[in-house]
PDB file of C-alpha atoms and ligand atoms in Angstrom:
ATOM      1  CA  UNK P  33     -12.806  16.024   8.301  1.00 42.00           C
ATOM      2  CA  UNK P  34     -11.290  16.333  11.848  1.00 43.00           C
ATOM      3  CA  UNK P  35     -14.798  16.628  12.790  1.00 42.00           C
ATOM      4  CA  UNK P  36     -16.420  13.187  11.540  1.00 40.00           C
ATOM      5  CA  UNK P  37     -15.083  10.700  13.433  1.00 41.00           C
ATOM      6  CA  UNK P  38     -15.518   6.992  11.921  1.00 43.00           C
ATOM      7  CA  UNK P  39     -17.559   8.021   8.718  1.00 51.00           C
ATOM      8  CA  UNK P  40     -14.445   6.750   6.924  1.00 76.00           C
ATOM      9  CA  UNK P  41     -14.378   9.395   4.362  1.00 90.00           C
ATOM     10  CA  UNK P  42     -11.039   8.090   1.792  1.00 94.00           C
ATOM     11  CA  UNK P  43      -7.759   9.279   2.588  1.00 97.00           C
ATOM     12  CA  UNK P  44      -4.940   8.946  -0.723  1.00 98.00           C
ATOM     13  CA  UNK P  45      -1.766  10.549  -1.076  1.00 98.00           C
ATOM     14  CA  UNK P  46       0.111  10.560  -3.994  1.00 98.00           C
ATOM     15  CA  UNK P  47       3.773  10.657  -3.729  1.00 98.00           C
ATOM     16  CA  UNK P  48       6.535  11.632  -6.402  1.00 96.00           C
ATOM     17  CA  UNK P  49       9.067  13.955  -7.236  1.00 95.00           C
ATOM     18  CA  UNK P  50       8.124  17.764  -8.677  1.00 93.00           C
ATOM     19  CA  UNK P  51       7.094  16.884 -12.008  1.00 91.00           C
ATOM     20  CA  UNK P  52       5.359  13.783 -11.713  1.00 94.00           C
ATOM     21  CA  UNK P  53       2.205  14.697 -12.592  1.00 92.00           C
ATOM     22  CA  UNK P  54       0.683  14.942  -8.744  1.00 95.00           C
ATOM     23  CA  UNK P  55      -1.364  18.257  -9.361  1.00 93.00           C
ATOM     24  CA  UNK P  56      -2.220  16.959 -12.768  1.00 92.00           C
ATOM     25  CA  UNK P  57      -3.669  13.551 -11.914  1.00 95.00           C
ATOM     26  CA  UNK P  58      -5.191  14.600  -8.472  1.00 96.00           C
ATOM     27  CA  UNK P  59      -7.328  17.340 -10.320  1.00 93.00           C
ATOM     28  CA  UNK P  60      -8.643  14.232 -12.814  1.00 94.00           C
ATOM     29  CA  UNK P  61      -9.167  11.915  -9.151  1.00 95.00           C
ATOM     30  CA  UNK P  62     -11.088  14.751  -7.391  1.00 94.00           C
ATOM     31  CA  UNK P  63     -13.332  15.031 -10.272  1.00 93.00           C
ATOM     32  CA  UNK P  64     -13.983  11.501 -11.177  1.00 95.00           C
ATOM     33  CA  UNK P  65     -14.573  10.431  -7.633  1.00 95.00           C
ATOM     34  CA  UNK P  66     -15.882  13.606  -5.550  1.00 95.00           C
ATOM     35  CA  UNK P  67     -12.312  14.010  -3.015  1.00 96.00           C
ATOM     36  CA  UNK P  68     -10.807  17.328  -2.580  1.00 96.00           C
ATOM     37  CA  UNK P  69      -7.248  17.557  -3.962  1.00 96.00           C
ATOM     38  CA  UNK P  70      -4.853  18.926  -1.052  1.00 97.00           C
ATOM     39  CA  UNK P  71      -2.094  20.788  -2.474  1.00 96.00           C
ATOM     40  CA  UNK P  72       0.421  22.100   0.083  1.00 97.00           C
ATOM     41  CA  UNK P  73       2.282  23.598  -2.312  1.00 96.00           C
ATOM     42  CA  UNK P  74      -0.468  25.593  -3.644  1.00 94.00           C
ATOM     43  CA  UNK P  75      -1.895  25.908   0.750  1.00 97.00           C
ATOM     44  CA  UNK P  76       1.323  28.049   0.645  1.00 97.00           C
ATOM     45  CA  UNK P  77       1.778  29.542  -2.568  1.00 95.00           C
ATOM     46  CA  UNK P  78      -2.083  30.929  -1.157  1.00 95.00           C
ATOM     47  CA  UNK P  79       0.084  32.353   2.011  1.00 97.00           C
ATOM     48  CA  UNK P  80       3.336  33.789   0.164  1.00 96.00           C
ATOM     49  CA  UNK P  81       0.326  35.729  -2.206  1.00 95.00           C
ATOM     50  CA  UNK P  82      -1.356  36.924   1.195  1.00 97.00           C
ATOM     51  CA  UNK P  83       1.364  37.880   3.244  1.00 97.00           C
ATOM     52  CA  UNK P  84       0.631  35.837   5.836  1.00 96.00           C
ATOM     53  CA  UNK P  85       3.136  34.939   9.038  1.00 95.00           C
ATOM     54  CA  UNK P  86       4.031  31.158   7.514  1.00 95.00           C
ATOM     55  CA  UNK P  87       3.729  32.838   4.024  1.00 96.00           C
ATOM     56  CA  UNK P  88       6.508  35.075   4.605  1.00 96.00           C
ATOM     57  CA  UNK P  89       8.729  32.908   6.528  1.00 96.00           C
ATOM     58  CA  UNK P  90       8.165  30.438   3.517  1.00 97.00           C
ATOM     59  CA  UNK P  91       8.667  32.793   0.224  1.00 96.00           C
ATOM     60  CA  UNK P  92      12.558  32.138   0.197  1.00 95.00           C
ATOM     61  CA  UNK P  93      12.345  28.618   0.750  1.00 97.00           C
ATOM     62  CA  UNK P  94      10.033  28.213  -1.663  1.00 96.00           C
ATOM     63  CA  UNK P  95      12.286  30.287  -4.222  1.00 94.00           C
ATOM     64  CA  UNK P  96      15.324  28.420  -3.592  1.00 94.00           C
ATOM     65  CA  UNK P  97      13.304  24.641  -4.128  1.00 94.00           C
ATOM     66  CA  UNK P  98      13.745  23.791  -0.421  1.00 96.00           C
ATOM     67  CA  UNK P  99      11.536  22.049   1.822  1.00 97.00           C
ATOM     68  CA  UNK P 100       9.250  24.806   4.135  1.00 98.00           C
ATOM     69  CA  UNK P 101       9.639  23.923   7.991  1.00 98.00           C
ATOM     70  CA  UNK P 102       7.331  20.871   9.123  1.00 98.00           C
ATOM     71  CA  UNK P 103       6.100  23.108  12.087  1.00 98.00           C
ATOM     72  CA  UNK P 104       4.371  25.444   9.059  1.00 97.00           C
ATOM     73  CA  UNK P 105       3.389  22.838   6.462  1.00 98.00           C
ATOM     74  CA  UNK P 106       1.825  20.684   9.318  1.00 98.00           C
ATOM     75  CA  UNK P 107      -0.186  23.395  10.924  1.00 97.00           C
ATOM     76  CA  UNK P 108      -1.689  24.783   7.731  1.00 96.00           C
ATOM     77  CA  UNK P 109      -2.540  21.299   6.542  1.00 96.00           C
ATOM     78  CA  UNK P 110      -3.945  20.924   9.841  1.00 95.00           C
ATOM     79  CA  UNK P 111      -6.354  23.815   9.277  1.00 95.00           C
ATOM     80  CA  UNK P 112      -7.085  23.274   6.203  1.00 95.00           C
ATOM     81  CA  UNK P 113      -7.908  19.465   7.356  1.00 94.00           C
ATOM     82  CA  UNK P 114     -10.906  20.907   9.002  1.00 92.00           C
ATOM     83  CA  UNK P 115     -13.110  22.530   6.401  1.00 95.00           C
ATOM     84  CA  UNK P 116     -16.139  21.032   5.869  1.00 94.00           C
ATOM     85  CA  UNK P 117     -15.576  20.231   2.261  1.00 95.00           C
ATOM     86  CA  UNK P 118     -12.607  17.629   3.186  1.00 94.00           C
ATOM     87  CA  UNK P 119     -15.478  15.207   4.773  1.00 92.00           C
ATOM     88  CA  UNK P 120     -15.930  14.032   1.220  1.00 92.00           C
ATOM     89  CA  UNK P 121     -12.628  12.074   1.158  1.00 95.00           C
ATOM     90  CA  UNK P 122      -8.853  13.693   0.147  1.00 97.00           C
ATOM     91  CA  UNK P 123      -6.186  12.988  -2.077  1.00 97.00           C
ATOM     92  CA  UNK P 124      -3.240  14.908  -0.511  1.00 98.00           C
ATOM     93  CA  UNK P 125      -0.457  16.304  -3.376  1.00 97.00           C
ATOM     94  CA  UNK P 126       2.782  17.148  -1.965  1.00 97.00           C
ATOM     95  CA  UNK P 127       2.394  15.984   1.412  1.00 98.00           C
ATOM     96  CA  UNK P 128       3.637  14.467   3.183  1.00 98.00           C
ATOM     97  CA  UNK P 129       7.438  15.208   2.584  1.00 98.00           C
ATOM     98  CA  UNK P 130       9.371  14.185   5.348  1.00 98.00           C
ATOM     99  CA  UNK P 131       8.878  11.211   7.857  1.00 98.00           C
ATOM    100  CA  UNK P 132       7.721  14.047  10.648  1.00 98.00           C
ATOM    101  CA  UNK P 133       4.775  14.808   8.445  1.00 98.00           C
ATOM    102  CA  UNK P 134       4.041  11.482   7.838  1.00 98.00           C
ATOM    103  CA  UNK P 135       4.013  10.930  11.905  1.00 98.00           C
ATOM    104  CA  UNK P 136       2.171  14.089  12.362  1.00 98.00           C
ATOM    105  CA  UNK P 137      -0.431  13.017   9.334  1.00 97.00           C
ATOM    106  CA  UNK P 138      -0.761   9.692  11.280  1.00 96.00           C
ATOM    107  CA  UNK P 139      -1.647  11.045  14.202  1.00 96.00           C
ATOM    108  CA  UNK P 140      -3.857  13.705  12.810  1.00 94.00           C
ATOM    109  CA  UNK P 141      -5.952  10.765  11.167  1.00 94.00           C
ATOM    110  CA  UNK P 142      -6.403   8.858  14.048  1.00 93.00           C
ATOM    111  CA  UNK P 143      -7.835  11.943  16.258  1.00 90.00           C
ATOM    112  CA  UNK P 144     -10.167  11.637  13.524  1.00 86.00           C
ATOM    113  CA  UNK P 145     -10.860   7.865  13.224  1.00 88.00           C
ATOM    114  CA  UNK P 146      -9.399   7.853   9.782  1.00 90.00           C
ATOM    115  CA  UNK P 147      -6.416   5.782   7.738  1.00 91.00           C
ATOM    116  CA  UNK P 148      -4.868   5.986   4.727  1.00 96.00           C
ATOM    117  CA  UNK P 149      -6.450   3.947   2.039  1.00 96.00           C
ATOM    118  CA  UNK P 150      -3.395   4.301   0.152  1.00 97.00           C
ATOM    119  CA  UNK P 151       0.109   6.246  -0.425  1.00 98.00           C
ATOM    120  CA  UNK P 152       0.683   5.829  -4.778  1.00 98.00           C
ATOM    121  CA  UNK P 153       4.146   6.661  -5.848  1.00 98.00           C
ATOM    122  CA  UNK P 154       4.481   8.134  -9.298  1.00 97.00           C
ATOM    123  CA  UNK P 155       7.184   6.609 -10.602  1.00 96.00           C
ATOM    124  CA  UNK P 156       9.173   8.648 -13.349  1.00 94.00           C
ATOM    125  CA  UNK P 157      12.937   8.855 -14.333  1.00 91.00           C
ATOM    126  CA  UNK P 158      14.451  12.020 -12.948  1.00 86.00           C
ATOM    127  CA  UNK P 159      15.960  13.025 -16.582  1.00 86.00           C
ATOM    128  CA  UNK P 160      12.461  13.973 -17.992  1.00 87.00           C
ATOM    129  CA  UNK P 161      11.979  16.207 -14.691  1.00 88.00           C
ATOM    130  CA  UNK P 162      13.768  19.180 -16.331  1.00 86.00           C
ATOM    131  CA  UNK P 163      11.539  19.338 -19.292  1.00 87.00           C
ATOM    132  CA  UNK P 164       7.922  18.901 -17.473  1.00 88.00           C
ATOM    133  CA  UNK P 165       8.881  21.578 -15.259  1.00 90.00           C
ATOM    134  CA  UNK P 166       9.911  24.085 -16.983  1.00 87.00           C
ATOM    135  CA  UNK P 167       7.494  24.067 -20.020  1.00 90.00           C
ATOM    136  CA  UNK P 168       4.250  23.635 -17.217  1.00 92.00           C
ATOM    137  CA  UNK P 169       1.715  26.507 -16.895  1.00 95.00           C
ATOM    138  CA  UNK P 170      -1.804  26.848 -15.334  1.00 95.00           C
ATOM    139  CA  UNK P 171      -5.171  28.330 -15.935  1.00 96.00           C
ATOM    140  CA  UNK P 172      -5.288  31.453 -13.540  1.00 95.00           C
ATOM    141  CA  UNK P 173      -8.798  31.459 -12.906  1.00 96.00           C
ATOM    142  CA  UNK P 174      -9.324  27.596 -12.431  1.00 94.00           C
ATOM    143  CA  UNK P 175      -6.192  26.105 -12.220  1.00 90.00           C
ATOM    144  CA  UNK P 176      -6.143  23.490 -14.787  1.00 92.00           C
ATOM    145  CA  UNK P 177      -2.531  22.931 -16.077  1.00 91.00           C
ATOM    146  CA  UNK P 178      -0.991  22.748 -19.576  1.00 93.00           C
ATOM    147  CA  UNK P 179       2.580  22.307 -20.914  1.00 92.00           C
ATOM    148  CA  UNK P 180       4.248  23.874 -23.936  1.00 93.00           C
ATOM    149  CA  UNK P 181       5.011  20.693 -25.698  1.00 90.00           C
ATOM    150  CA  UNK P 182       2.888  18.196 -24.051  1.00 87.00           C
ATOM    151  CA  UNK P 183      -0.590  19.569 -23.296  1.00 89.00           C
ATOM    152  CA  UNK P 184      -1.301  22.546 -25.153  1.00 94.00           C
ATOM    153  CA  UNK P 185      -5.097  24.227 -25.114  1.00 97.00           C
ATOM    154  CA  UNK P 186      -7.376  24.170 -28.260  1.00 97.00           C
ATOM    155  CA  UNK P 187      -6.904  27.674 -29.055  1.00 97.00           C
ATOM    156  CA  UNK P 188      -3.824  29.448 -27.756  1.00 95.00           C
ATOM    157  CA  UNK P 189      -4.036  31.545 -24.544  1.00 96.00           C
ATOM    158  CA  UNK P 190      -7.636  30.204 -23.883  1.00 97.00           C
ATOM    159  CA  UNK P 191      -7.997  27.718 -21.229  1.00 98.00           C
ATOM    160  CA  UNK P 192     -10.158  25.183 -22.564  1.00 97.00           C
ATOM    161  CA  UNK P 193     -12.173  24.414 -19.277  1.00 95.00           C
ATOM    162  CA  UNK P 194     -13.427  28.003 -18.256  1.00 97.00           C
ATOM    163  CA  UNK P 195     -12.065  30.217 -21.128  1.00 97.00           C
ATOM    164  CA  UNK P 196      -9.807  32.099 -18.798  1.00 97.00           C
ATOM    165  CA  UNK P 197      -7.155  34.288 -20.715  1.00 97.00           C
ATOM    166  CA  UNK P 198      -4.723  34.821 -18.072  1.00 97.00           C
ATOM    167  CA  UNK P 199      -2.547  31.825 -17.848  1.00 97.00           C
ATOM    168  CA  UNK P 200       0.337  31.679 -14.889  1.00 94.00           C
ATOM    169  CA  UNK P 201       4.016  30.061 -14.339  1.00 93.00           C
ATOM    170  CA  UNK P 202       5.409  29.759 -11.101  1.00 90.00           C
ATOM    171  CA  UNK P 203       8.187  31.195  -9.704  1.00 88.00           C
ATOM    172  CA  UNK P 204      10.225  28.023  -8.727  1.00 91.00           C
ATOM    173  CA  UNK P 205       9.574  26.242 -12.109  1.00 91.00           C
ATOM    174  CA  UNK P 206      12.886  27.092 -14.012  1.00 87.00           C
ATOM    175  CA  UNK P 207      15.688  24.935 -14.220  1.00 84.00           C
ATOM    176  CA  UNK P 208      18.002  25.889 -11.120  1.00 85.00           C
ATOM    177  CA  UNK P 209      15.358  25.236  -8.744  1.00 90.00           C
ATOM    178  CA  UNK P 210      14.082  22.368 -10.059  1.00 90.00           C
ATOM    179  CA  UNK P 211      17.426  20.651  -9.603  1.00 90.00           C
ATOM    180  CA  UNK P 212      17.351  21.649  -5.855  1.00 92.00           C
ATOM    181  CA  UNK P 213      13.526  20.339  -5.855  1.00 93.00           C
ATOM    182  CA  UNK P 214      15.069  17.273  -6.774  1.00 93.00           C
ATOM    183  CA  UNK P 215      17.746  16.721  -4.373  1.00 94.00           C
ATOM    184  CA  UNK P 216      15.121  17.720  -1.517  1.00 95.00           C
ATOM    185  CA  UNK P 217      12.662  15.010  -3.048  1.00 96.00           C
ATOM    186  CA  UNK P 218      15.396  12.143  -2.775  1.00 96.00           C
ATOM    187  CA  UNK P 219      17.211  12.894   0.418  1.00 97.00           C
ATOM    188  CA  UNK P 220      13.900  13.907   2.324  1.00 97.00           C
ATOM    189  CA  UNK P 221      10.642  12.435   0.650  1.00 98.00           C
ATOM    190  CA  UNK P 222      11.851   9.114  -1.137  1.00 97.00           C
ATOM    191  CA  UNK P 223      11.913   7.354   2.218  1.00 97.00           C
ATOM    192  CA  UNK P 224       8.407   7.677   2.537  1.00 98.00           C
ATOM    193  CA  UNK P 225       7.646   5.071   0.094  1.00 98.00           C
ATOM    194  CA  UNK P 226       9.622   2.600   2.425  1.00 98.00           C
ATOM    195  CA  UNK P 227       7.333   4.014   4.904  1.00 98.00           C
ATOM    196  CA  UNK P 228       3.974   3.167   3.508  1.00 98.00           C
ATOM    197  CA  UNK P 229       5.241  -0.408   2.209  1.00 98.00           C
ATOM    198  CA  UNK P 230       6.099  -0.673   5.553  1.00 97.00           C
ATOM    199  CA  UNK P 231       2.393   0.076   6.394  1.00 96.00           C
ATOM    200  CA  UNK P 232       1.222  -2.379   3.814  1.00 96.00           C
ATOM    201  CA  UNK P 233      -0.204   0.994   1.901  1.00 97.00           C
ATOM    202  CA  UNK P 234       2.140   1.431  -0.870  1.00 98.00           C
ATOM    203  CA  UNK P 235       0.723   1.068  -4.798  1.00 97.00           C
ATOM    204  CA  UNK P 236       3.175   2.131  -7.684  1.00 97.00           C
ATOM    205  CA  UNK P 237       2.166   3.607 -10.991  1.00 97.00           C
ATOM    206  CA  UNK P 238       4.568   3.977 -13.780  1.00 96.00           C
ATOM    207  CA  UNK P 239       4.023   7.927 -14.501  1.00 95.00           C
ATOM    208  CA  UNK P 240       5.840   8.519 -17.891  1.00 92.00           C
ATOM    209  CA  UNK P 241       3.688   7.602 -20.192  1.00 86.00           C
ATOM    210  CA  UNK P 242      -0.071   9.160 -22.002  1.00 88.00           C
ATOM    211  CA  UNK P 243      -1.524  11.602 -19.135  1.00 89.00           C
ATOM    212  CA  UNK P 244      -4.623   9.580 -19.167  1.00 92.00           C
ATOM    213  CA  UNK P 245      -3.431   6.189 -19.709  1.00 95.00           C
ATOM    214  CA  UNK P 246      -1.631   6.878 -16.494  1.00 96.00           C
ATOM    215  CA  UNK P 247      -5.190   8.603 -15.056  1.00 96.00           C
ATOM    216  CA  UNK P 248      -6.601   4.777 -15.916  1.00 97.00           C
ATOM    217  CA  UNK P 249      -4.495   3.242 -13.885  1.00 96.00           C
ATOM    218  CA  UNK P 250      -4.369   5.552 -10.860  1.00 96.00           C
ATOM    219  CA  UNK P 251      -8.374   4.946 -11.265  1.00 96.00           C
ATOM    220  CA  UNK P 252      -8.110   1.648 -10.856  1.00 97.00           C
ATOM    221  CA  UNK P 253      -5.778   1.636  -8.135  1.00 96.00           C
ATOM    222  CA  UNK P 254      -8.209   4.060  -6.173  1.00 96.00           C
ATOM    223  CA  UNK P 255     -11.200   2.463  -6.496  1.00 95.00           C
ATOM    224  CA  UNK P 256      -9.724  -0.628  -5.144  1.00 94.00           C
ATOM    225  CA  UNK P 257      -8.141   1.138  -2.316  1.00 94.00           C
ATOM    226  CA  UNK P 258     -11.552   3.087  -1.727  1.00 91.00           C
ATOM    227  CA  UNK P 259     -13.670  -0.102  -2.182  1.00 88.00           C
TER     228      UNK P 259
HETATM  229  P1  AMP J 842       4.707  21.877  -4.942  1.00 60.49           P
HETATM  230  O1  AMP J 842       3.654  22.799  -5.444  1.00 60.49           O
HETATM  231  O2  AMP J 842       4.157  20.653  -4.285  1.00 60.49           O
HETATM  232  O3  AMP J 842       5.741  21.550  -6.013  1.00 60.49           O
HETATM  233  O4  AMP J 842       5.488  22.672  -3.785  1.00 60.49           O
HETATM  234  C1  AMP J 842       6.179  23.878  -4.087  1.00 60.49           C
HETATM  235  C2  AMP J 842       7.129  24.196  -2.944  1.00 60.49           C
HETATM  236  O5  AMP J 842       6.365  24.373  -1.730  1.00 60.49           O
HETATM  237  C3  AMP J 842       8.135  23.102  -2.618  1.00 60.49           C
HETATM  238  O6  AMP J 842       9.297  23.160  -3.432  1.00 60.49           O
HETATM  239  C4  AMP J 842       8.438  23.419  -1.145  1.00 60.49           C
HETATM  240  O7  AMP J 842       9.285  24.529  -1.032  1.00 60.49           O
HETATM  241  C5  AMP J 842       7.068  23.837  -0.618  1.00 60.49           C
HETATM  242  N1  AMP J 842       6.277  22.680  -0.099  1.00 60.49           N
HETATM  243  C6  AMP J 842       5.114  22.180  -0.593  1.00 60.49           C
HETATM  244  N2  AMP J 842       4.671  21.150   0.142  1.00 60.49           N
HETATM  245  C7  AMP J 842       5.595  20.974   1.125  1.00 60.49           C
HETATM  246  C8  AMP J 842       5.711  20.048   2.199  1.00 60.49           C
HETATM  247  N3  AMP J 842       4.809  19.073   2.396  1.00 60.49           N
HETATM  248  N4  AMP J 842       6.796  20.176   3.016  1.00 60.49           N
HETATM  249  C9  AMP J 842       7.708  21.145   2.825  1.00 60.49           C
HETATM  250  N5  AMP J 842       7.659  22.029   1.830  1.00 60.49           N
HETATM  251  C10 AMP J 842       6.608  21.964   0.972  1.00 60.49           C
END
C-alpha cells in the first residue's frame, strides 16, 4: 500500500473491546467488498507461533491480556502495510490501540497519500464480554470463527466453509485474561474514539445484536465511507 501513492485505496478500522465481534465482521467486510482484514492480534499470534524476536518478547504479554509494546505492534503493521495485496483497500482489527499508534498510523498513511475513510466503534456492554470470549473458537485451516452457544457449524467439528476438522481456541480467551483485556481496552484504547470524532471519522454501530443484522449495518456504513 506504502507503495501507491494517491490511488486512494480505502482505509477502515474498526474499534471495540475483545469480544466485539472485530475479527468476525471484518472477515464478512473483506469478502463483500475486496479489503484485506488486518489483524494485529493474529500479525503476532503469527510471530509467538514462529519464534520470532517481537514474537518472543510478546508471548507473555499476550498471555497475561496486556497491550504488546507500540515499538513492536507498529513495526510489524508497518511491514505488513507493504504487501502488495493491501493496495486493494484495509480494514484494520485491533489496531490501533493506543493514541501512539494512532499518531504513528497517521503518519504512516500520509507517506502514502492515504486517510482514513472511517474509524467504526462496536459498541457492546462489557457484561456480555465474558461469555463471547470464552465460548469463541476458529477454523484452523481458514480461520472462520464459531461460538459454542451462538454460532455453531452445521455438523459438529466440521467447519462449514472449507470442511477443516481441526478447530482452535486461543490461549488468552479464558476468563482471567479477558478481564485484564478489558481494563487495557478502557484505560488505553477507548480514547481513541474521542480521537477519530475529533477527526470528524467516527461512525458507531450498536454490536449486540444478530451477527448479520449488525454485518448490514457496518455495510452500509462502509460503503458510504468508501463512496
Ligand atoms: P486480539 O487478537 O486483537 O484480541 O489481540 C490479542 C492480543 O494481542 C491482545 O490482548 C494484545 O496482547 C496483543 N495485541 C493485538 N493488537 C495489539 C495492538 N494494536 N497493540 C498492542 N497489543 C496488541
Amino acid at each position: 500500500m506504502l507503495d501507491n501513492v494517491g490511488t486512494a485505496a480505502p482505509v477502515l478500522i474498526l474499534l471495540g473491546p475483545p469480544g466485539a465481534g472485530k475479527g468476525t465482521q471484518a472477515r464478512v467486510l473483506e469478502e463483500k467488498f475486496g479489503l484485506v482484514q488486518l489483524s494485529t492480534g493474529d500479525l503476532l499470534r503469527a510471530a509467538v507461533a514462529a519464534g520470532t524476536e517481537a514474537g518472543l518478547a510478546a508471548k507473555a504479554v499476550m498471555e497475561a491480556g496486556d497491550l504488546v509494546s507500540d515499538e513492536i505492534v507498529i513495526n510489524i503493521l508497518r511491514d505488513r502495510l507493504q504487501d502488495d495485496d493491501c493496495a486493494k483497500g484495509v480494514i484494520l482489527d485491533g489496531f490501533p490501540r493506543t493514541t501512539v499508534q494512532a499518531e504513528a498510523l497517521d503518519v504512516l498513511l500520509a507517506e502514502s497519500g492515504q486517510k482514513i475513510n472511517a474509524a467504526i466503534s462496536l459498541e457492546v456492554e462489557d457484561a456480555a464480554m465474558v461469555t463471547r470470549i470464552s465460548g469463541r473458537y476458529t477454523c484452523g485451516a481458514c480461520g472462520e470463527g464459531y461460538h459454542d452457544e451462538f454460532k455453531q457449524p452445521a455438523k459438529d467439528g466440521v467447519c462449514d466453509k472449507c470442511g477443516g476438522t481441526e478447530m482452535k481456541r486461543r490461549a488468552d480467551d479464558n476468563a482471567e485474561t479477558v478481564a485484564s483485556r478489558l481494563e487495557a481496552y478502557h484505560a488505553q484504547t477507548a480514547p481513541l474514539i474521542a480521537y477519530y470524532d475529533g477527526k470528524g471519522a467516527l461512525q458507531t454501530v450498536d454490536a449486540m445484536g444478530d451477527i448479520k443484522a449488525i454485518a448490514g449495518n457496518l455495510s452500509a456504513i462502509v460503503e458510504k465511507a468508501t463512496a
